[in-house]
Coordinates of C-alpha atoms and ligand atoms in Angstrom, one line a residue:
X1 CA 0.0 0.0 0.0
X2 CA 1.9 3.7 -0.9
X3 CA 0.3 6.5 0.7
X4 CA 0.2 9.9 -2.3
X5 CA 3.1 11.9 -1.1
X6 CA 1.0 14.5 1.0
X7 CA 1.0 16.7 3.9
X8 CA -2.3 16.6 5.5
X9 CA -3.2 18.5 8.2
X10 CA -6.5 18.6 10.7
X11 CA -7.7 20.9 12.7
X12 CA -7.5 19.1 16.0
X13 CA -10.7 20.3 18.1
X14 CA -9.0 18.5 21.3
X15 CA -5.7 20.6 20.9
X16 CA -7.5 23.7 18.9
X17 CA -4.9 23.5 16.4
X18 CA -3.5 22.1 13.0
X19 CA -1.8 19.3 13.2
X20 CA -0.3 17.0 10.8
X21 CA -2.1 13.8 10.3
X22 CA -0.2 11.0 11.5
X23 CA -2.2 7.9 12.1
X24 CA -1.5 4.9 14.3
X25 CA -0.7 3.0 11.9
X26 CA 1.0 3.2 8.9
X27 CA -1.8 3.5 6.2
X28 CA -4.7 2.4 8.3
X29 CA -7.0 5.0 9.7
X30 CA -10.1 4.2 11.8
X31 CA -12.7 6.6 11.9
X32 CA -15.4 7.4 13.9
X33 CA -18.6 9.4 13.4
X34 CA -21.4 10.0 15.7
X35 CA -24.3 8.9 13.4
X36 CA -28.3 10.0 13.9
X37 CA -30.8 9.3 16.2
X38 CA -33.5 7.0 14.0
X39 CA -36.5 8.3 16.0
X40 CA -38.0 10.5 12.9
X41 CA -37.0 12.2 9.4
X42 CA -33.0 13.6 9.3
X43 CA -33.1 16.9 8.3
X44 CA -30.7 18.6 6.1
X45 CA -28.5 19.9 9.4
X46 CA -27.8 16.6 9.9
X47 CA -27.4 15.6 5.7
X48 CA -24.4 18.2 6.3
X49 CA -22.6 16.6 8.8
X50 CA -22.4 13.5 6.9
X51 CA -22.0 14.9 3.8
X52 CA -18.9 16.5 5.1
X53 CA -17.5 13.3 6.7
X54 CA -18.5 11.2 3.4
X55 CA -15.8 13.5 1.8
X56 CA -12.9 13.1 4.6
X57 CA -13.7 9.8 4.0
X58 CA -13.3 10.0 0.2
X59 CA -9.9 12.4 0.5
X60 CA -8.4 9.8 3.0
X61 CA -9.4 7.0 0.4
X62 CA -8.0 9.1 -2.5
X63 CA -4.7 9.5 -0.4
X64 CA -4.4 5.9 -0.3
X65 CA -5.2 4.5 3.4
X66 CA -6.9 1.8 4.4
X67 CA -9.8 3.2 5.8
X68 CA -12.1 1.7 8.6
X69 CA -14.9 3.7 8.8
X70 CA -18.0 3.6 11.5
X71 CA -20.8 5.3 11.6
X72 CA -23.2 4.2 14.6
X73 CA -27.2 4.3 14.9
X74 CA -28.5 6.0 17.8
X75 CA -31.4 3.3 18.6
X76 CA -31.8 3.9 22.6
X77 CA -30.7 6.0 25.4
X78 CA -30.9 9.1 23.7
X79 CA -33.2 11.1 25.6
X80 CA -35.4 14.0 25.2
X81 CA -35.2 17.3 27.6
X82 CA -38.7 15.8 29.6
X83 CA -36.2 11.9 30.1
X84 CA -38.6 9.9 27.3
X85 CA -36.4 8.0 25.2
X86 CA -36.7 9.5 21.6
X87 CA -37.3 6.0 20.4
X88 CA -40.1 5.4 22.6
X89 CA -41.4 8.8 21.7
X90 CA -41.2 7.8 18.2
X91 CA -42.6 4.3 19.0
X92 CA -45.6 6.3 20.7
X93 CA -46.7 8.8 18.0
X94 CA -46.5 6.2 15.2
X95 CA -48.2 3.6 17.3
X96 CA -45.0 1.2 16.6
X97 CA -42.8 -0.9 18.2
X98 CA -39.2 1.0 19.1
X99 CA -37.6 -1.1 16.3
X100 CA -39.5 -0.5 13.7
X101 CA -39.4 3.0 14.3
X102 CA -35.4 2.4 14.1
X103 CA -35.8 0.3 11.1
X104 CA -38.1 2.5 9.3
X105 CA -36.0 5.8 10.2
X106 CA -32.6 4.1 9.3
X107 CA -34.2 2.9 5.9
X108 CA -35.3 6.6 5.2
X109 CA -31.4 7.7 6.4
X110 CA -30.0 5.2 3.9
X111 CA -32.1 6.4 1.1
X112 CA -31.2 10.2 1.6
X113 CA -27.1 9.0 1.8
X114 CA -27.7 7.4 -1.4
X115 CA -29.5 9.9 -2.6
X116 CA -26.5 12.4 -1.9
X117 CA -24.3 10.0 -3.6
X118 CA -22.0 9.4 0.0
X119 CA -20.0 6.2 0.8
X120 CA -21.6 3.7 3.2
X121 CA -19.5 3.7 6.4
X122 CA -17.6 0.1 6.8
X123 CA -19.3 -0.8 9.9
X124 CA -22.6 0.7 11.2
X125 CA -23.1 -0.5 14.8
X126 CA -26.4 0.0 16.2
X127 CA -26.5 1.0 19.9
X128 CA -29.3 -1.9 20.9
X129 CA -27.1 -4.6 19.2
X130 CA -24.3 -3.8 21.9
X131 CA -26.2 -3.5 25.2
X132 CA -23.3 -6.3 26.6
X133 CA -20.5 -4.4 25.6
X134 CA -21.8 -1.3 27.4
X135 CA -22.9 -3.1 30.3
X136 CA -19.2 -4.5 30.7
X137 CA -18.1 -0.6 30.1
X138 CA -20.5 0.2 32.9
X139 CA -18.4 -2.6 34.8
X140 CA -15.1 -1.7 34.2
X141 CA -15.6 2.2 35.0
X142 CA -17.1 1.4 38.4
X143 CA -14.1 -1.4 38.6
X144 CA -12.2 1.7 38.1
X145 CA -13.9 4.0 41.0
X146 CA -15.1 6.6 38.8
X147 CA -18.7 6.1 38.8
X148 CA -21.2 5.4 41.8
X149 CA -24.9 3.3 41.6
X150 CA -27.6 4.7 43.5
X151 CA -31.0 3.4 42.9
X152 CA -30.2 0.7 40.2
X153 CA -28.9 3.6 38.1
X154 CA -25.3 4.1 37.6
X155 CA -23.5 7.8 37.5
X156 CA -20.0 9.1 35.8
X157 CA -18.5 11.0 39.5
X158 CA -16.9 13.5 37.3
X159 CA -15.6 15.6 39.8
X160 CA -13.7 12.6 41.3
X161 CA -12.4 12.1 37.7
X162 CA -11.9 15.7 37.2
X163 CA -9.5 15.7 40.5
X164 CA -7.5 12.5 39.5
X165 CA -7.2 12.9 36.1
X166 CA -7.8 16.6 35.8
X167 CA -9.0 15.7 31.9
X168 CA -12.8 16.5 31.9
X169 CA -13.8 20.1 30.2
X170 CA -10.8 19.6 28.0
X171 CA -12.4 19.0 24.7
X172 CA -15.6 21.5 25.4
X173 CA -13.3 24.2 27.2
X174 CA -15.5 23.8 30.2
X175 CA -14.5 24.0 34.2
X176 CA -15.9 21.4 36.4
X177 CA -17.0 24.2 38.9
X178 CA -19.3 26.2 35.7
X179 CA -20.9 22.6 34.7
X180 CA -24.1 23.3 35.8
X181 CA -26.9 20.0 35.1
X182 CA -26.1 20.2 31.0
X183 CA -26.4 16.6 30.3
X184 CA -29.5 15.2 28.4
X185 CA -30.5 13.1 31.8
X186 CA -30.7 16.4 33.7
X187 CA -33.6 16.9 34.9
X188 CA -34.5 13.1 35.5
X189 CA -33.2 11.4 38.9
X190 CA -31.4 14.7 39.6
X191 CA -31.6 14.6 43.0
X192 CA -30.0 11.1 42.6
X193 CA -26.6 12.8 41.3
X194 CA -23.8 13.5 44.0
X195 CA -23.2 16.5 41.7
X196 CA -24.9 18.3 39.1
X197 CA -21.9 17.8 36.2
X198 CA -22.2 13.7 36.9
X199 CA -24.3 12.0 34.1
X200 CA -25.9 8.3 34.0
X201 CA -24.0 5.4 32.2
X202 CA -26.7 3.3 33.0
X203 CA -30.4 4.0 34.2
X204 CA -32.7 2.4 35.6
X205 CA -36.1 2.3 33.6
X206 CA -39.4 3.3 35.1
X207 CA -42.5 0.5 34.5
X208 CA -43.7 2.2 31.5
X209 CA -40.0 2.7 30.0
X210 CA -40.9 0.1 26.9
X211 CA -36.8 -0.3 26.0
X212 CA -35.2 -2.2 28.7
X213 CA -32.6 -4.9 29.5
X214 CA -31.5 -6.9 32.1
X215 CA -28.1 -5.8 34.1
X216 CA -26.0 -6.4 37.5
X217 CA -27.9 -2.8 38.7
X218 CA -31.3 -2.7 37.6
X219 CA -33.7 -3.6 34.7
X220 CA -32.8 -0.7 32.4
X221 CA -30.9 1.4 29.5
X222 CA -27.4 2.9 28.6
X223 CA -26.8 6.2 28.7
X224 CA -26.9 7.8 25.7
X225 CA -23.2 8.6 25.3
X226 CA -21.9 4.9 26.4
X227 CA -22.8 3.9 23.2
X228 CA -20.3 5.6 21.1
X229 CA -17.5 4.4 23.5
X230 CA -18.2 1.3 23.4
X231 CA -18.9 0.6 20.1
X232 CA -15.6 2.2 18.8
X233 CA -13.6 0.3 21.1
X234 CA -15.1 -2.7 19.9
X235 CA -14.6 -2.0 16.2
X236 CA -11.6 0.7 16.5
X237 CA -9.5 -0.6 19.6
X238 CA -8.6 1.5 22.8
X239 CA -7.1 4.2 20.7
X240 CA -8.2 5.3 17.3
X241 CA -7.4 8.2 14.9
X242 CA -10.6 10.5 14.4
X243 CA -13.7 10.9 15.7
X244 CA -16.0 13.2 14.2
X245 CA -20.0 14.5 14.5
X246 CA -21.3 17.8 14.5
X247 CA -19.6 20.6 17.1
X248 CA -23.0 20.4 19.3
X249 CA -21.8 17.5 20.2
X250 CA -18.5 18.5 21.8
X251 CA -20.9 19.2 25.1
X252 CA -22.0 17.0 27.0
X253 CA -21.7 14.0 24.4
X254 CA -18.2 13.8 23.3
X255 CA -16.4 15.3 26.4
X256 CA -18.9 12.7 28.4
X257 CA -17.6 10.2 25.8
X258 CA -13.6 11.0 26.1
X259 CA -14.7 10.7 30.4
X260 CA -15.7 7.0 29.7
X261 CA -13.3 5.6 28.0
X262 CA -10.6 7.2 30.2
X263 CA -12.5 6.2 33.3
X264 CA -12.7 2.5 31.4
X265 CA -9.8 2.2 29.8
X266 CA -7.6 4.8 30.7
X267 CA -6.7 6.4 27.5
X268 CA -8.7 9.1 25.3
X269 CA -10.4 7.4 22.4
X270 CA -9.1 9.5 19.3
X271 CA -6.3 11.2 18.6
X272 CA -7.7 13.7 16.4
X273 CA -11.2 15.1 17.0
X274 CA -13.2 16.8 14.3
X275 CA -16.4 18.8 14.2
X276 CA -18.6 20.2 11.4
X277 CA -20.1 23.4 12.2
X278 CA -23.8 23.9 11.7
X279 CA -26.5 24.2 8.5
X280 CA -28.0 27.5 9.2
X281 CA -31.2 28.3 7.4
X282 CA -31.5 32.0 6.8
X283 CA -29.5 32.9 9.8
X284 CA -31.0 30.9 11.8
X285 CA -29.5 27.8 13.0
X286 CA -31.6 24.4 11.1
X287 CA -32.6 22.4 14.4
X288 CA -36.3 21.0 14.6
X289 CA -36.9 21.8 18.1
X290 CA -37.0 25.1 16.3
X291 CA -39.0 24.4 13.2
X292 CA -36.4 26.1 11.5
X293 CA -35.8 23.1 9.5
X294 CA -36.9 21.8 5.3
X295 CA -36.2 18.2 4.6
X296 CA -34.3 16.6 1.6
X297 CA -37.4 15.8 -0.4
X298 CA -38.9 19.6 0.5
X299 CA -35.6 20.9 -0.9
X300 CA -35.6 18.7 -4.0
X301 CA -38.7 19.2 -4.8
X302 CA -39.3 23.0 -4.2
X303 CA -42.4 22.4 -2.0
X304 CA -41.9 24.5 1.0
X305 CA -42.1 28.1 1.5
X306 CA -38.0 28.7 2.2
X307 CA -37.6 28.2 -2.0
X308 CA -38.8 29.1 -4.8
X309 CA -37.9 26.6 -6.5
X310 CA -36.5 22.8 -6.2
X311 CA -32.8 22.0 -6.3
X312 CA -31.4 18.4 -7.3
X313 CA -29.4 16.7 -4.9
X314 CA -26.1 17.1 -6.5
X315 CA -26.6 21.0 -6.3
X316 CA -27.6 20.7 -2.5
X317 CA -24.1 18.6 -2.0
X318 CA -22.3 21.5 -4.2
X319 CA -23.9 24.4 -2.3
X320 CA -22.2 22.1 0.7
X321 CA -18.7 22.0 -0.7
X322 CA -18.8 25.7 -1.0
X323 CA -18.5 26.1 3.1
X324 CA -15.6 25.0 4.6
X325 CA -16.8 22.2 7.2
X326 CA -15.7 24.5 10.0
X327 CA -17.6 26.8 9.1
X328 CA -21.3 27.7 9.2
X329 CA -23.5 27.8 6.0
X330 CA -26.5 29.4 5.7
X331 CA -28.8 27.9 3.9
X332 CA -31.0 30.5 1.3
X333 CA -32.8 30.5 -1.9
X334 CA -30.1 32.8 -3.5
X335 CA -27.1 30.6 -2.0
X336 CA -28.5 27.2 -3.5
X337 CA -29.8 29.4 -6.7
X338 CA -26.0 30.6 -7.4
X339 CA -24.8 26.8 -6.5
X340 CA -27.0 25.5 -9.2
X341 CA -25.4 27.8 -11.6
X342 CA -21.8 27.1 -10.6
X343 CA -22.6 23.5 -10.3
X344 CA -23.6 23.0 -14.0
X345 CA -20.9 25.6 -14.9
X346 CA -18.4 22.8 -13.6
X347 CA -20.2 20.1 -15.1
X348 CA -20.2 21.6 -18.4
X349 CA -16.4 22.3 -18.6
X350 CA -16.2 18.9 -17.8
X351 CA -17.6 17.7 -20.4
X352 CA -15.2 20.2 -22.7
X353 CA -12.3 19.0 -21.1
X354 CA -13.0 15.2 -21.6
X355 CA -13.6 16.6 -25.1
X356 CA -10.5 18.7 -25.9
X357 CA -7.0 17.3 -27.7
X358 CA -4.2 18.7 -28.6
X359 CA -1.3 17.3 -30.8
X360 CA 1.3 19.5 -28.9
X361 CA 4.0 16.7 -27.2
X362 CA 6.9 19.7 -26.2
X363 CA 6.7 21.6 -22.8
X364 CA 4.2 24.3 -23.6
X365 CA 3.9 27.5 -22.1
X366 CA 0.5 27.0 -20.3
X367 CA 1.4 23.6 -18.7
X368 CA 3.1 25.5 -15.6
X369 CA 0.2 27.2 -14.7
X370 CA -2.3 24.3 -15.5
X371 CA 0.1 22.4 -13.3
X372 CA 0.2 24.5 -10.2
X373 CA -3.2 25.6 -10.0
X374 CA -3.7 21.6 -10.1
X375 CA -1.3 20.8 -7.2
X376 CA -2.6 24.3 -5.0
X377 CA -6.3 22.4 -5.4
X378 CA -4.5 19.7 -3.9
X379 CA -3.0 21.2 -1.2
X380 CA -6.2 23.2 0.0
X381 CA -7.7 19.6 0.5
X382 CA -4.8 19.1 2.7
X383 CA -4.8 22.3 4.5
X384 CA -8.3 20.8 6.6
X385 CA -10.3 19.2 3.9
X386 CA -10.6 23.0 2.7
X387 CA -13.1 22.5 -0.3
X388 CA -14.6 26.2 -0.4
X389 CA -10.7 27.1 -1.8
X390 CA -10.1 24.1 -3.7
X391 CA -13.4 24.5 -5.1
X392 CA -12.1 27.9 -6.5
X393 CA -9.1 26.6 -7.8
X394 CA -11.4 24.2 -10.4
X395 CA -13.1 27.5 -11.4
X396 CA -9.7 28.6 -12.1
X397 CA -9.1 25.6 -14.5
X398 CA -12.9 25.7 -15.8
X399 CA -11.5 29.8 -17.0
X400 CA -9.1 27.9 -18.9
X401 CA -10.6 24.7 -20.4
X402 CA -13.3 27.3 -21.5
X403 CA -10.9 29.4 -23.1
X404 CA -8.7 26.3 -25.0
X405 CA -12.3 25.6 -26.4
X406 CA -13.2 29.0 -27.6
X407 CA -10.0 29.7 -29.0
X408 CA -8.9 32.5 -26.7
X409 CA -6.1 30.0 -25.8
X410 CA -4.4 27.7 -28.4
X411 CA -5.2 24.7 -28.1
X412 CA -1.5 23.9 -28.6
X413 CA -0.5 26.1 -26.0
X414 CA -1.2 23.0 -23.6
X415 CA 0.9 19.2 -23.7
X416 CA -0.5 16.5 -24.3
X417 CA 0.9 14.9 -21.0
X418 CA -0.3 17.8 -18.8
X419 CA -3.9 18.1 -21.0
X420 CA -4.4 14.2 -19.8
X421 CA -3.2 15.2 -16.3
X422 CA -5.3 17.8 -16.0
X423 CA -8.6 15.6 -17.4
X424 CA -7.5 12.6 -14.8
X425 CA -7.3 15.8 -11.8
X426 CA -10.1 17.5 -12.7
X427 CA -12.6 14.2 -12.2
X428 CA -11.2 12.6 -9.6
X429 CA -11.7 16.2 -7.6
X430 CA -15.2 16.5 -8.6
X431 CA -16.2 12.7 -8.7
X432 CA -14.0 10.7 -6.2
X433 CA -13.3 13.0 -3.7
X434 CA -16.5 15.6 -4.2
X435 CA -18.6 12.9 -4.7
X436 CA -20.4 15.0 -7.0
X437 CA -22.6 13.6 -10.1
X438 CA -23.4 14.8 -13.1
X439 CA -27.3 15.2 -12.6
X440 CA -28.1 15.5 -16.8
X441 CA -26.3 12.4 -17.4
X442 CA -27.9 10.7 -14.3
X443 CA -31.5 11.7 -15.0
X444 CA -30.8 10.6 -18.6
X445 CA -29.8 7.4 -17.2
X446 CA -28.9 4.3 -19.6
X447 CA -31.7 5.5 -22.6
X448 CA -29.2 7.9 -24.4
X449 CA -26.4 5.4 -24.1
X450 CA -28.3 2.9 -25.4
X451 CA -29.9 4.9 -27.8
X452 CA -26.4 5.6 -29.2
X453 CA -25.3 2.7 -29.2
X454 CA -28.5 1.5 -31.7
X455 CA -27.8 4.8 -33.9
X456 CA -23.9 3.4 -34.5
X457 CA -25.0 0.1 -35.2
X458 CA -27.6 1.5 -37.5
X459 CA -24.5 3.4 -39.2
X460 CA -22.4 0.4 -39.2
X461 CA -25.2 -1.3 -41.0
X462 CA -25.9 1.3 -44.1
X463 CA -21.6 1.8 -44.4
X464 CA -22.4 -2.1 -45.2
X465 CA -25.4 -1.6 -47.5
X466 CA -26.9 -4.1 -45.0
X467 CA -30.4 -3.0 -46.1
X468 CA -32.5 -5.7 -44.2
X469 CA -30.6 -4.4 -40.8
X470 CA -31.0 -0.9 -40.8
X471 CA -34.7 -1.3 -42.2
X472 CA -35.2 -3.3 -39.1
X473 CA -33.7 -0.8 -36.2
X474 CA -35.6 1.7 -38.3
X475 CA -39.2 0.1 -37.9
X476 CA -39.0 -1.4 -34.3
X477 CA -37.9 2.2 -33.0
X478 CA -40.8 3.4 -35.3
X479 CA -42.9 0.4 -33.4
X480 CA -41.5 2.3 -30.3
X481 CA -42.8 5.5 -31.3
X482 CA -38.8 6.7 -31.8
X483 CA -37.8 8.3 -35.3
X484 CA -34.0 9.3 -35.7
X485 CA -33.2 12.1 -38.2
X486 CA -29.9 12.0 -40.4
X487 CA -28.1 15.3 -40.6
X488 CA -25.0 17.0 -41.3
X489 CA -23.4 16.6 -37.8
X490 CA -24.5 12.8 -37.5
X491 CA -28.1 11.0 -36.1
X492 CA -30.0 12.1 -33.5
X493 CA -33.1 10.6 -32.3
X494 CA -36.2 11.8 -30.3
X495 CA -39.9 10.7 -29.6
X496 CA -42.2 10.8 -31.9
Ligands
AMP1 P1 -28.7 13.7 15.9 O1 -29.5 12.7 15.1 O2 -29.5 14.8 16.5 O3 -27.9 13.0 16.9 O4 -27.7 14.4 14.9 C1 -26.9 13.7 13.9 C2 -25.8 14.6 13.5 O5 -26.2 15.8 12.9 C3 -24.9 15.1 14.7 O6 -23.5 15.0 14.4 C4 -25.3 16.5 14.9 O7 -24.3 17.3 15.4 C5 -25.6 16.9 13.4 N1 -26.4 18.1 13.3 C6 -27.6 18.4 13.9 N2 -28.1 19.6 13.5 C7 -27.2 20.1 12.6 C8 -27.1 21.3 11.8 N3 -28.0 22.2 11.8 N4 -26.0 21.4 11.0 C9 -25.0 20.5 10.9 N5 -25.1 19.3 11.6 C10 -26.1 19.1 12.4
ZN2 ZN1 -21.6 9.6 19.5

């Protein structure tokens, strides 16, 4: 396995800095990325996040490491401010059982991933398949002395690990002494809590709690940030290289998270730590609990009163490249109506560029700058996955391939070798690692291909005088109400 020669660099959340990206293991990186809670619809808040990690995950591929990606499903523990599970809540509106509410919500989740054309994680561990492995977490942090049970529910004593270890607040920025009751469990069993900051690993469930399990404390449920540590530790070992989610996780979720598996297994889970900033729909940040929020299939199809129009999913995913992940991005009819022109602006020089030769094979004097603007795309990806300024740089190149097909620039004013380099660059930015698609040739799907196809071998035919054969493609595309027309530039077909 050989690794591109580049220089990555994160920004490290844990140390608030760039760092260079150095992973465990030669060429191996495991990843992990908080994934969503399958109690109703995601939203396209959430469609960010991932989008954003589906193309760290896609520039890690492209670099050439072996890539062990996870992406969990939040199926229990995850409460709501009032302490009902959000499955149950789920379960209760759509008169289901809790796991069909997972199952239908993950389906939905899958579809709208596919739909945005990102990479399935490796391994997507569901919190309710790995209720032993948190139980034994549960175990080994008590084994430990930093957590307490009182009342068959089990607490993180974060000021005890705060004094030992003096590591909690790190990640978040957050002094023990400030932390007043911010966890998602606050205001249930409160008064249970030795002190406000401490959250429940494991709870014990009231009669009418419907998602419960047997343990050494109490019929009951994992606390909703147990499942993260220990599923990665299962799947990533101890120590891993990133974890990822969206930055309102830092508090209480990931900093509870980093608590655990130091209280467990006394080292932090990740080296680096990454967070996407947040989808903001006209200023405003997109959250439900809000109702500032429009779903995929509102966006795609124009049906809701924050567009005027509907936008395809590749333009969505392009008006998402066009924010650096650390940054926020606000969501607005004008942002996504200027994506879709920029995004078919880079689709059609594309197209050119596949299209364009050139018989030059000496140096030539625009291969330099073809050549640098190339490698500087290159080397925003590295500076912190930095696609806003990458993105810029292809704009540069789509000046260019414009002007070598209008004539402004000689065609010969480009090598061959660095006119091939620049065709292989240019799509594997914009495919592999953007992930983009090209939505005419996807909506056209397999008809025009195949319809080509038919209109060669109809030309292959006649160039034969095979009468009999090109009478027959003729008639059965008549059958199919299909007439092609012969003209100067070639055959061209259309409906009837
Ligand atoms: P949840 O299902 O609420 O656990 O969220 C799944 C992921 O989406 C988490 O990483 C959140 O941080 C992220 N997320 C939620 N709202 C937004 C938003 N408006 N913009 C970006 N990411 C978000
Ligand atoms: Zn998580």
């Amino acid at each position: 396995m050989s690794i591109k020669e580049h220089q990555l660099h994160i920004y490290n959340s844990l140390t608030r800095q760039k760092e260079k990206f150095v992973p465990q293991v030669d060429g191996y990186v495991g990843m992990y990325v908080c994934g969503p809670t399958v109690y109703n619809n995601v939203h396209l808040g959430n469609c960010r996040t991932f989008i954003s990690f589906d193309v760290i995950y896609r520039y890690l591929l492209y670099l050439g490491y072996k890539v062990r990606y996870l992406r969990n499903i939040t199926d229990v523990g995850h409460l709501l401010d009032d302490g009902e599970d959000r499955m149950s809540k789920g379960a209760r509106l759509d008169n289901l059982e809790p796991m069909e509410v997972a199952q239908k919500y993950t389906l939905g989740f899958h579809d709208i991933m596919r739909v945005f054309n990102t990479l399935p994680p490796s391994i997507e561990p569901r919190a309710t398949g790995h209720i032993l492995e948190q139980i034994e977490m549960v175990q080994q942090i008590l084994d430990n002395g930093y957590a307490y049970v009182k009342n068959g529910s089990v607490y993180f004593d974060t000021l005890k690990f705060a004094e030992q270890t003096g590591e909690y607040g790190k990640l978040s920025g957050r002094v023990i002494d400030d932390l007043i009751a911010e966890s998602r469990d606050n205001l249930k069993n409160q008064d249970e809590k030795n002190h406000p900051s401490d959250f429940a690993i494991w709870m014990k469930a009231s009669d009418e709690h419907i998602m419960k399990w047997n343990s050494p404390w109490s019929l009951g449920f994992p606390g909703w940030h147990l499942e993260c540590s220990a599923m990665s530790t299962k799947y990533l070992g101890q120590h891993f290289d990133i974890h990822g989610g969206g930055n309102d996780l830092k508090f209480p979720h990931h900093e509870n998270e980093i608590a655990q598996n130091l209280g467990a297994c006394h080292t932090h889970p990740a080296t680096y730590w990454l967070h996407t900033n947040m989808l903001l729909m006209n200023g405003k940040k997109m959250s439900k609990s809000d109702g500032n929020t429009i779903s995929p299939d509102e966006l795609f199809s124009g049906e809701s009163i924050h567009v005027s129009k509907g936008y395809s999913p590749m333009i969505v995913r392009f008006f998402m490249l066009q924010s650096h992940y650390r940054s926020t991005n606000d969501l607005t009819d004008e942002a996504l109506l200027a994506a879709e022109k920029g995004f078919k602006r880079l689709m059609e020089a594309n197209k050119t560029l596949q299209q364009l030769a050139t018989n030059n094979n000496a140096t030539s004097p625009l291969d330099d700058k073809v050549n640098e603007i190339i490698n500087a795309a290159f080397e925003d990806m590295d500076d912190d996955f930095n696609t806003p300024r990458a993105l810029a740089k292809l704009f540069e190149l789509v000046t260019i391939i414009n002007s070598l097909k209008e004539g402004q620039l000689n065609i010969n004013d480009i090598s061959v070798s660095v006119l091939e380099k620049l065709k292989s660059a240019f799509s594997t930015i914009i495919f592999d690692i953007f992930g983009l698609k090209d939505d005419a040739e996807s909506s056209a799907g397999p008809v025009d291909g195949l319809m080509n196809l038919i209109i060669e071998l109809r030309q292959i035919a006649r160039t034969n005088k095979d009468w009999p054969t090109s009478d027959k493609i003729r008639d059965t595309l008549s059958e199919l109400n299909i007439q092609i027309k012969d003209g100067k530039e070639g055959s061209s077909w259309s409906y009837k």
